[in-house]
Tab-separated table of C-alpha atoms and ligand atoms in Angstrom:
chain	number	residue	atom	x	y	z
A	1	MET	CA	0.000	0.000	0.000
A	2	ILE	CA	1.198	3.547	-0.685
A	3	LYS	CA	0.058	7.002	0.389
A	4	LEU	CA	0.103	10.002	-1.972
A	5	HIS	CA	-0.951	13.285	-0.409
A	6	ASP	CA	-3.969	12.355	1.710
A	7	LYS	CA	-4.978	9.157	-0.101
A	8	PHE	CA	-4.101	5.472	0.163
A	9	PHE	CA	-3.584	3.299	-2.911
A	10	LYS	CA	-3.188	-0.482	-3.268
A	11	PRO	CA	-1.149	-2.389	-5.870
A	12	PHE	CA	-3.215	-3.047	-8.982
A	13	ILE	CA	-1.190	-3.883	-12.119
A	14	PRO	CA	2.429	-5.043	-11.735
A	15	ALA	CA	5.260	-3.734	-13.904
A	16	LYS	CA	5.727	-7.132	-15.555
A	17	GLN	CA	2.148	-7.227	-16.819
A	18	ILE	CA	2.460	-3.696	-18.190
A	19	ASP	CA	5.646	-4.707	-19.953
A	20	GLU	CA	3.941	-7.688	-21.614
A	21	VAL	CA	1.033	-5.541	-22.747
A	22	MET	CA	3.378	-2.902	-24.181
A	23	GLN	CA	5.175	-5.643	-26.110
A	24	ARG	CA	1.900	-6.957	-27.495
A	25	LEU	CA	0.804	-3.475	-28.584
A	26	ALA	CA	4.147	-2.752	-30.262
A	27	THR	CA	4.075	-6.035	-32.206
A	28	GLU	CA	0.442	-5.621	-33.228
A	29	ILE	CA	0.900	-2.056	-34.415
A	30	ALA	CA	4.136	-2.857	-36.273
A	31	ASN	CA	2.352	-5.651	-38.151
A	32	ASP	CA	-0.520	-3.371	-39.130
A	33	VAL	CA	1.665	-0.452	-40.197
A	34	GLY	CA	3.774	-2.557	-42.542
A	35	ASP	CA	6.639	-0.714	-44.260
A	36	GLU	CA	5.456	2.793	-43.563
A	37	ILE	CA	7.244	4.993	-41.062
A	38	PRO	CA	4.584	6.026	-38.556
A	39	ILE	CA	4.618	9.042	-36.299
A	40	PHE	CA	3.795	8.169	-32.726
A	41	ILE	CA	2.348	11.054	-30.778
A	42	GLY	CA	2.217	10.973	-27.001
A	43	ILE	CA	-0.069	13.209	-25.002
A	44	LEU	CA	1.766	14.751	-22.081
A	45	ASN	CA	2.170	14.512	-19.231
A	46	GLY	CA	0.642	11.115	-18.543
A	47	SER	CA	1.866	9.234	-21.613
A	48	PHE	CA	5.606	9.816	-21.245
A	49	MET	CA	6.254	6.348	-19.808
A	50	VAL	CA	3.959	4.608	-22.273
A	51	VAL	CA	5.657	6.293	-25.225
A	52	SER	CA	9.160	5.667	-23.936
A	53	ASP	CA	8.587	1.957	-23.304
A	54	PHE	CA	6.530	1.523	-26.463
A	55	VAL	CA	9.070	2.938	-28.885
A	56	LYS	CA	11.870	0.881	-27.312
A	57	LYS	CA	9.850	-2.201	-28.189
A	58	TYR	CA	8.826	-0.965	-31.654
A	59	PRO	CA	10.843	-3.143	-34.023
A	60	LYS	CA	11.060	-0.778	-37.037
A	61	PRO	CA	11.917	2.853	-37.820
A	62	CYS	CA	9.441	5.372	-36.462
A	63	GLU	CA	9.157	9.017	-35.455
A	64	VAL	CA	8.100	10.207	-32.020
A	65	THR	CA	6.681	13.499	-30.862
A	66	PHE	CA	4.519	14.873	-28.078
A	67	ILE	CA	1.611	17.234	-27.664
A	68	LYS	CA	0.345	18.603	-24.400
A	69	LEU	CA	-3.004	19.332	-22.861
A	70	ALA	CA	-3.252	22.852	-21.512
A	71	SER	CA	-6.084	24.392	-19.556
A	72	TYR	CA	-7.721	27.506	-20.901
A	73	GLU	CA	-10.363	29.498	-19.131
A	74	GLY	CA	-13.599	29.159	-21.020
A	75	VAL	CA	-16.120	31.796	-21.903
A	76	LYS	CA	-17.599	31.588	-18.443
A	77	SER	CA	-14.888	31.953	-15.841
A	78	THR	CA	-15.891	28.694	-14.114
A	79	GLU	CA	-15.591	26.665	-17.318
A	80	ASP	CA	-12.227	24.956	-17.722
A	81	ILE	CA	-11.468	23.947	-21.308
A	82	GLN	CA	-8.553	21.649	-22.148
A	83	ARG	CA	-6.772	22.296	-25.442
A	84	LEU	CA	-3.953	20.349	-27.043
A	85	ILE	CA	-0.882	22.403	-27.880
A	86	GLY	CA	2.515	21.748	-29.381
A	87	LEU	CA	1.724	20.253	-32.776
A	88	THR	CA	4.231	21.961	-35.067
A	89	GLN	CA	5.127	19.235	-37.564
A	90	ASP	CA	3.541	18.878	-41.015
A	91	LEU	CA	1.650	15.597	-40.893
A	92	THR	CA	0.229	15.627	-44.399
A	93	GLY	CA	-0.068	12.106	-45.790
A	94	ARG	CA	1.424	10.492	-42.693
A	95	THR	CA	0.239	7.567	-40.598
A	96	VAL	CA	-0.276	8.995	-37.120
A	97	ILE	CA	-0.739	6.864	-34.064
A	98	ILE	CA	-1.736	8.530	-30.816
A	99	LEU	CA	-0.278	6.805	-27.766
A	100	GLU	CA	-2.341	7.356	-24.638
A	101	ASP	CA	-1.783	6.163	-21.099
A	102	ILE	CA	-5.486	6.036	-20.323
A	103	ILE	CA	-8.815	6.709	-21.963
A	104	ASP	CA	-11.673	7.289	-19.585
A	105	THR	CA	-14.389	9.805	-20.510
A	106	GLY	CA	-12.905	10.326	-23.981
A	107	ASN	CA	-12.754	14.127	-23.645
A	108	THR	CA	-9.077	14.262	-24.593
A	109	LEU	CA	-9.807	12.047	-27.547
A	110	ALA	CA	-12.478	14.472	-28.737
A	111	GLU	CA	-9.819	17.176	-28.603
A	112	VAL	CA	-7.391	14.971	-30.574
A	113	HIS	CA	-9.972	14.500	-33.316
A	114	ARG	CA	-10.722	18.215	-33.333
A	115	ILE	CA	-7.114	19.253	-33.938
A	116	PHE	CA	-6.367	16.502	-36.464
A	117	LYS	CA	-9.430	17.260	-38.581
A	118	ASN	CA	-7.496	19.726	-40.733
A	119	GLU	CA	-4.131	17.974	-40.780
A	120	ASN	CA	-4.724	15.842	-43.878
A	121	VAL	CA	-3.091	12.821	-42.327
A	122	LYS	CA	-3.242	9.513	-44.178
A	123	SER	CA	-4.651	7.773	-41.156
A	124	LEU	CA	-5.150	8.549	-37.487
A	125	LYS	CA	-5.180	5.673	-35.072
A	126	ILE	CA	-5.604	5.564	-31.330
A	127	ALA	CA	-3.680	3.268	-29.002
A	128	THR	CA	-4.098	3.288	-25.261
A	129	LEU	CA	-2.559	1.273	-22.461
A	130	PHE	CA	-5.601	1.552	-20.169
A	131	TYR	CA	-9.243	1.909	-21.077
A	132	LYS	CA	-12.223	2.399	-18.765
A	133	PRO	CA	-15.260	1.176	-20.724
A	134	GLU	CA	-17.687	2.210	-17.964
A	135	ALA	CA	-16.499	5.814	-18.089
A	136	TYR	CA	-16.166	6.210	-21.875
A	137	LYS	CA	-18.844	8.500	-23.271
A	138	LYS	CA	-17.709	9.005	-26.896
A	139	ASP	CA	-18.002	7.064	-30.146
A	140	PHE	CA	-14.438	7.423	-31.446
A	141	LYS	CA	-12.909	4.124	-32.366
A	142	LEU	CA	-10.094	2.843	-30.159
A	143	HIS	CA	-7.823	0.867	-32.475
A	144	TYR	CA	-5.489	-0.660	-29.908
A	145	VAL	CA	-6.383	-1.254	-26.260
A	146	GLY	CA	-3.916	-2.644	-23.733
A	147	ILE	CA	-5.946	-3.397	-20.610
A	148	GLU	CA	-9.581	-2.688	-19.816
A	149	ILE	CA	-9.972	-1.569	-16.215
A	150	PRO	CA	-12.915	-0.750	-13.951
A	151	ASN	CA	-13.899	2.860	-13.385
A	152	LYS	CA	-11.629	3.436	-10.370
A	153	PHE	CA	-8.948	6.057	-9.892
A	154	ILE	CA	-5.430	4.760	-10.639
A	155	VAL	CA	-1.897	6.147	-10.343
A	156	GLY	CA	1.575	5.101	-11.449
A	157	TYR	CA	3.322	4.505	-14.774
A	158	GLY	CA	2.820	8.113	-15.831
A	159	LEU	CA	-0.535	8.630	-14.134
A	160	ASP	CA	-0.674	10.999	-11.190
A	161	TYR	CA	-2.748	12.020	-8.233
A	162	ASP	CA	-2.293	15.774	-7.954
A	163	GLY	CA	1.255	15.623	-9.324
A	164	LEU	CA	2.458	12.551	-7.436
A	165	GLY	CA	2.815	8.930	-8.510
A	166	ARG	CA	3.905	9.349	-12.143
A	167	ASN	CA	7.302	7.802	-11.484
A	168	LEU	CA	5.958	4.505	-10.101
A	169	PRO	CA	6.835	1.577	-12.387
A	170	GLU	CA	3.594	-0.239	-11.505
A	171	VAL	CA	-0.010	0.894	-11.251
A	172	TYR	CA	-1.975	1.404	-8.032
A	173	GLN	CA	-5.708	1.714	-7.480
A	174	ILE	CA	-7.339	3.979	-4.941
A	175	LYS	CA	-8.401	2.143	-1.808
A	176	GLN	CA	-12.105	1.529	-1.439
A	177	THR	CA	-12.144	2.790	2.102
A	178	GLN	CA	-9.269	5.049	2.923
A	179	HIS	CA	-8.157	4.264	6.438
A	180	MET	CA	-10.092	2.481	9.153
A	181	THR	CA	-9.355	1.291	12.657
A	182	ASN	CA	-11.330	-1.862	13.297
A	183	LEU	CA	-11.360	-3.444	16.717
A	184	VAL	CA	-12.893	-6.633	17.985
A	185	LEU	CA	-13.798	-6.239	21.639
A	186	PHE	CA	-13.649	-9.703	23.076
A	187	GLY	CA	-14.423	-11.499	26.286
A	188	PRO	CA	-17.052	-13.642	27.974
A	189	PRO	CA	-20.573	-12.374	28.686
A	190	GLY	CA	-20.437	-9.821	31.490
A	191	ALA	CA	-16.810	-8.846	30.833
A	192	GLY	CA	-17.872	-5.237	30.218
A	193	LYS	CA	-17.541	-5.047	26.440
A	194	GLY	CA	-20.664	-2.930	25.967
A	195	THR	CA	-19.729	-0.496	28.716
A	196	GLN	CA	-16.206	-0.021	27.414
A	197	ALA	CA	-17.338	0.243	23.797
A	198	GLU	CA	-19.457	3.272	24.733
A	199	PHE	CA	-16.326	5.124	25.903
A	200	LEU	CA	-14.033	3.947	23.144
A	201	LYS	CA	-16.384	4.849	20.306
A	202	GLU	CA	-16.446	8.471	21.503
A	203	LYS	CA	-12.735	8.635	22.119
A	204	TYR	CA	-11.699	7.174	18.739
A	205	ASN	CA	-14.697	8.234	16.655
A	206	LEU	CA	-15.651	4.681	15.736
A	207	VAL	CA	-18.993	3.033	15.033
A	208	HIS	CA	-19.979	0.531	17.717
A	209	ILE	CA	-21.796	-2.574	16.507
A	210	SER	CA	-23.081	-4.908	19.186
A	211	THR	CA	-24.726	-7.941	17.613
A	212	GLY	CA	-26.517	-8.610	20.936
A	213	ASP	CA	-27.990	-5.068	20.834
A	214	VAL	CA	-29.069	-5.460	17.201
A	215	PHE	CA	-30.787	-8.768	18.050
A	216	ARG	CA	-32.529	-7.195	21.051
A	217	PHE	CA	-33.679	-4.263	18.905
A	218	ASN	CA	-35.170	-6.747	16.437
A	219	ILE	CA	-36.827	-8.738	19.202
A	220	LYS	CA	-38.385	-5.573	20.629
A	221	ASN	CA	-39.709	-4.627	17.212
A	222	GLU	CA	-40.914	-8.176	16.584
A	223	THR	CA	-39.168	-8.495	13.231
A	224	ALA	CA	-38.720	-11.895	11.572
A	225	LEU	CA	-35.028	-11.754	12.472
A	226	GLY	CA	-35.942	-10.959	16.079
A	227	MET	CA	-38.361	-13.867	16.333
A	228	LEU	CA	-35.790	-16.250	14.959
A	229	ALA	CA	-32.996	-14.989	17.229
A	230	LYS	CA	-35.158	-14.976	20.368
A	231	SER	CA	-35.489	-18.751	20.487
A	232	PHE	CA	-31.693	-19.103	20.739
A	233	ILE	CA	-30.974	-16.090	22.914
A	234	ASP	CA	-33.530	-17.057	25.565
A	235	LYS	CA	-31.720	-20.339	26.100
A	236	GLY	CA	-28.308	-18.676	26.207
A	237	GLU	CA	-27.296	-20.332	22.917
A	238	LEU	CA	-25.660	-18.714	19.913
A	239	VAL	CA	-27.800	-17.597	16.994
A	240	PRO	CA	-26.839	-19.570	13.813
A	241	ASP	CA	-23.800	-18.202	11.979
A	242	GLN	CA	-25.371	-17.295	8.660
A	243	VAL	CA	-28.157	-15.281	10.297
A	244	THR	CA	-25.645	-13.391	12.428
A	245	ILE	CA	-23.160	-12.856	9.613
A	246	ASP	CA	-25.810	-11.462	7.232
A	247	MET	CA	-27.014	-9.112	9.925
A	248	LEU	CA	-23.496	-7.921	10.761
A	249	ASN	CA	-22.677	-7.294	7.089
A	250	ALA	CA	-25.830	-5.202	6.744
A	251	GLU	CA	-24.897	-3.136	9.817
A	252	VAL	CA	-21.426	-2.453	8.401
A	253	GLU	CA	-22.914	-1.431	5.035
A	254	LYS	CA	-25.214	1.045	6.795
A	255	ASN	CA	-22.083	2.834	8.026
A	256	ALA	CA	-20.039	2.810	4.834
A	257	ASP	CA	-18.305	6.103	5.687
A	258	ALA	CA	-17.151	5.104	9.169
A	259	ASN	CA	-13.605	5.753	10.400
A	260	GLY	CA	-13.698	2.240	11.727
A	261	PHE	CA	-15.722	-0.122	13.874
A	262	ILE	CA	-15.801	-1.610	17.325
A	263	PHE	CA	-17.234	-5.090	16.979
A	264	ASP	CA	-18.761	-6.137	20.263
A	265	GLY	CA	-20.064	-9.679	20.547
A	266	PHE	CA	-18.894	-10.509	17.031
A	267	PRO	CA	-17.200	-12.687	15.874
A	268	ARG	CA	-18.138	-15.508	18.228
A	269	THR	CA	-17.176	-18.472	16.009
A	270	ASN	CA	-14.449	-19.278	13.521
A	271	ALA	CA	-16.893	-18.998	10.622
A	272	GLN	CA	-17.850	-15.514	11.798
A	273	ALA	CA	-14.183	-14.494	12.138
A	274	GLU	CA	-13.447	-15.696	8.619
A	275	SER	CA	-16.450	-13.894	7.192
A	276	LEU	CA	-15.429	-10.707	9.013
A	277	ASP	CA	-11.968	-10.918	7.456
A	278	LYS	CA	-13.573	-11.276	4.031
A	279	LEU	CA	-15.820	-8.309	4.633
A	280	MET	CA	-12.867	-6.166	5.723
A	281	THR	CA	-10.814	-7.275	2.711
A	282	SER	CA	-13.671	-6.289	0.407
A	283	LYS	CA	-13.328	-2.815	1.915
A	284	ASP	CA	-9.535	-2.856	1.409
A	285	SER	CA	-9.280	-2.868	5.169
A	286	GLN	CA	-8.643	-5.276	8.029
A	287	ILE	CA	-9.212	-6.031	11.694
A	288	ASN	CA	-6.410	-4.235	13.511
A	289	ALA	CA	-6.772	-5.905	16.884
A	290	MET	CA	-8.805	-8.180	19.069
A	291	ILE	CA	-8.754	-6.735	22.561
A	292	ALA	CA	-9.973	-9.166	25.204
A	293	LEU	CA	-11.320	-8.279	28.620
A	294	GLU	CA	-10.226	-11.046	30.949
A	295	VAL	CA	-12.507	-11.691	33.926
A	296	ASP	CA	-12.979	-14.770	36.169
A	297	ASP	CA	-16.159	-16.793	35.704
A	298	GLU	CA	-17.502	-16.292	39.215
A	299	ILE	CA	-17.168	-12.512	38.878
A	300	LEU	CA	-19.026	-12.753	35.546
A	301	VAL	CA	-21.936	-14.661	37.081
A	302	GLU	CA	-22.137	-12.158	39.916
A	303	ARG	CA	-22.038	-9.175	37.526
A	304	LEU	CA	-24.684	-10.623	35.199
A	305	LEU	CA	-27.073	-11.524	38.021
A	306	GLY	CA	-26.635	-7.958	39.295
A	307	ARG	CA	-27.306	-6.523	35.817
A	308	GLY	CA	-30.342	-8.816	35.451
A	309	LYS	CA	-32.107	-7.006	38.288
A	310	THR	CA	-32.390	-3.861	36.148
A	311	SER	CA	-31.583	-4.750	32.523
A	312	GLY	CA	-34.837	-6.556	31.803
A	313	ARG	CA	-32.815	-9.080	29.804
A	314	ALA	CA	-34.270	-12.576	30.117
A	315	ASP	CA	-30.850	-14.101	29.564
A	316	ASP	CA	-29.448	-12.200	32.584
A	317	ALA	CA	-32.200	-13.260	34.998
A	318	ASN	CA	-31.377	-16.869	35.580
A	319	GLU	CA	-28.105	-18.366	36.782
A	320	SER	CA	-28.329	-21.515	34.654
A	321	ILE	CA	-28.841	-19.487	31.448
A	322	ILE	CA	-25.913	-17.262	32.436
A	323	ARG	CA	-23.722	-20.315	33.009
A	324	ASN	CA	-24.820	-21.701	29.646
A	325	ARG	CA	-23.740	-18.444	27.939
A	326	ILE	CA	-20.353	-18.717	29.613
A	327	THR	CA	-20.093	-22.377	28.544
A	328	GLU	CA	-20.981	-21.396	24.955
A	329	TYR	CA	-18.207	-18.831	25.179
A	330	TYR	CA	-15.596	-21.416	26.187
A	331	ASN	CA	-16.861	-24.037	23.712
A	332	LYS	CA	-17.290	-21.898	20.634
A	333	THR	CA	-15.842	-18.430	21.111
A	334	ALA	CA	-12.677	-18.699	23.214
A	335	ILE	CA	-10.894	-20.423	20.273
A	336	LEU	CA	-10.877	-17.077	18.501
A	337	LYS	CA	-8.036	-16.074	20.789
A	338	GLU	CA	-5.900	-18.451	18.699
A	339	TYR	CA	-7.337	-17.148	15.444
A	340	TYR	CA	-6.206	-13.601	16.204
A	341	SER	CA	-3.020	-14.605	18.070
A	342	ALA	CA	-1.881	-16.366	14.890
A	343	GLN	CA	-2.119	-12.981	13.149
A	344	ASP	CA	-0.391	-11.195	16.066
A	345	LYS	CA	-3.548	-9.278	16.760
A	346	TYR	CA	-4.577	-10.575	20.171
A	347	PHE	CA	-4.254	-8.272	23.198
A	348	GLY	CA	-5.440	-9.403	26.615
A	349	VAL	CA	-6.454	-6.740	29.152
A	350	ASP	CA	-7.369	-7.236	32.813
A	351	GLY	CA	-11.132	-6.618	32.950
A	352	VAL	CA	-11.406	-6.294	36.728
A	353	GLY	CA	-11.253	-2.830	38.286
A	354	SER	CA	-12.980	0.524	37.895
A	355	ILE	CA	-14.570	1.372	34.548
A	356	GLU	CA	-12.109	4.259	34.080
A	357	ASP	CA	-9.074	2.102	34.820
A	358	ILE	CA	-10.187	-0.489	32.307
A	359	THR	CA	-10.847	2.192	29.654
A	360	GLU	CA	-7.273	3.373	30.201
A	361	ARG	CA	-5.876	-0.123	29.810
A	362	LEU	CA	-7.793	-0.543	26.553
A	363	SER	CA	-6.725	2.877	25.267
A	364	ALA	CA	-3.088	2.044	25.943
A	365	VAL	CA	-3.404	-0.920	23.561
A	366	ILE	CA	-5.287	1.043	20.889
A	367	ASP	CA	-2.864	3.986	20.975
A	368	LYS	CA	0.014	1.641	20.135
A	369	LEU	CA	-1.675	0.082	17.092
B	401	LIG	P1	-24.594	-10.257	24.048
B	401	LIG	O1	-25.432	-9.037	24.202
B	401	LIG	O2	-23.356	-10.019	23.216
B	401	LIG	O3	-24.304	-10.932	25.351
B	401	LIG	O4	-25.453	-11.289	23.164
B	401	LIG	C1	-26.694	-11.817	23.663
B	401	LIG	C2	-27.077	-13.040	22.852
B	401	LIG	O5	-27.256	-12.706	21.496
B	401	LIG	C3	-26.048	-14.154	22.861
B	401	LIG	O6	-26.128	-14.982	24.011
B	401	LIG	C4	-26.432	-14.899	21.590
B	401	LIG	O7	-27.586	-15.690	21.796
B	401	LIG	C5	-26.811	-13.764	20.651
B	401	LIG	N1	-25.618	-13.307	19.898
B	401	LIG	C6	-25.013	-12.087	19.983
B	401	LIG	N2	-23.944	-12.006	19.151
B	401	LIG	C7	-23.875	-13.213	18.554
B	401	LIG	C8	-22.984	-13.773	17.611
B	401	LIG	N3	-21.935	-13.084	17.123
B	401	LIG	N4	-23.217	-15.035	17.177
B	401	LIG	C9	-24.264	-15.746	17.645
B	401	LIG	N5	-25.116	-15.299	18.552
B	401	LIG	C10	-24.950	-14.027	19.010
């Protein structure tokens, strides 16, 4: 991953692949041109690398020149018109091949056709390394296309983001989500995850998703999801993975612009952890840490029975259901410590003490990430 100005970019097309495509274009064009000596015209600034690599691979005599796009103020002061400048050569009767780094909307191409209309060239052909079919809004024929790419912002190999990135030998794509801090708050029922999440989300400007809270909200509103979840929750069992995973994904999507998330009560199984990794990858992001609140079982039971007196939660009211939730934790959830330890992302924190002390212990871990 690289950062240019304020934005993060991820590797997209390696130098080797670009090299192969440039070779293919050079061979193809040389075959089509035959014995004529073509004039290759690059459009600055972006195409300097394309032109340089292309002509080195071109197996026969050729001429090379450049034109440049310059901004002119339009009739209205807000209107910015791009004009091509620098064409000084007589091109009458010549085979001209425009070499472009990228064709997206096709606006530059329209400008190319405008200035070549009166040049009396023998033929005008367009070659481009990259082409964004979804963005292209014109009808001009593209004679040679290197690689079709999706409509995402790219840099490298001549292409820039506000001046930077042109010198990179490979191409990078802008990251889907720029930079997120994603934490899994972990620990048995009653460890204090919900309480701590409330403080941490304010402090670090993160979105807190508690799967238990989302289930309870659905139960209160008697949704189909709520009805389904209730039968498991009331017994202190886990809700089936797919139901929980789908719900979690939907909650993350609702907060697409978040700086990051605190996942509280999720993941609780290996399948959930794997699906969370996939979800984060699809956002070009990752889980940064699992922070576990470590508390003895007997303290948990005591805390939950105490909470049950006021919380109105059926699963807090009865000691055997509480013990079943703790058993579920050890049987199904505790293994996730290994899952995250294997990625060097597990951080254990003593969960016994005052709320403020525990917040400080958690913050100390987060601040070092
Ligand atoms: P909590 O509020 O986190 O203690 O969750 C209360 C109950 O909701 C749990 O005992 C489970 O029945 C259910 N639940 C919450 N999160 C999950 C999850 N990630 N996977 C399965 N069940 C869950």
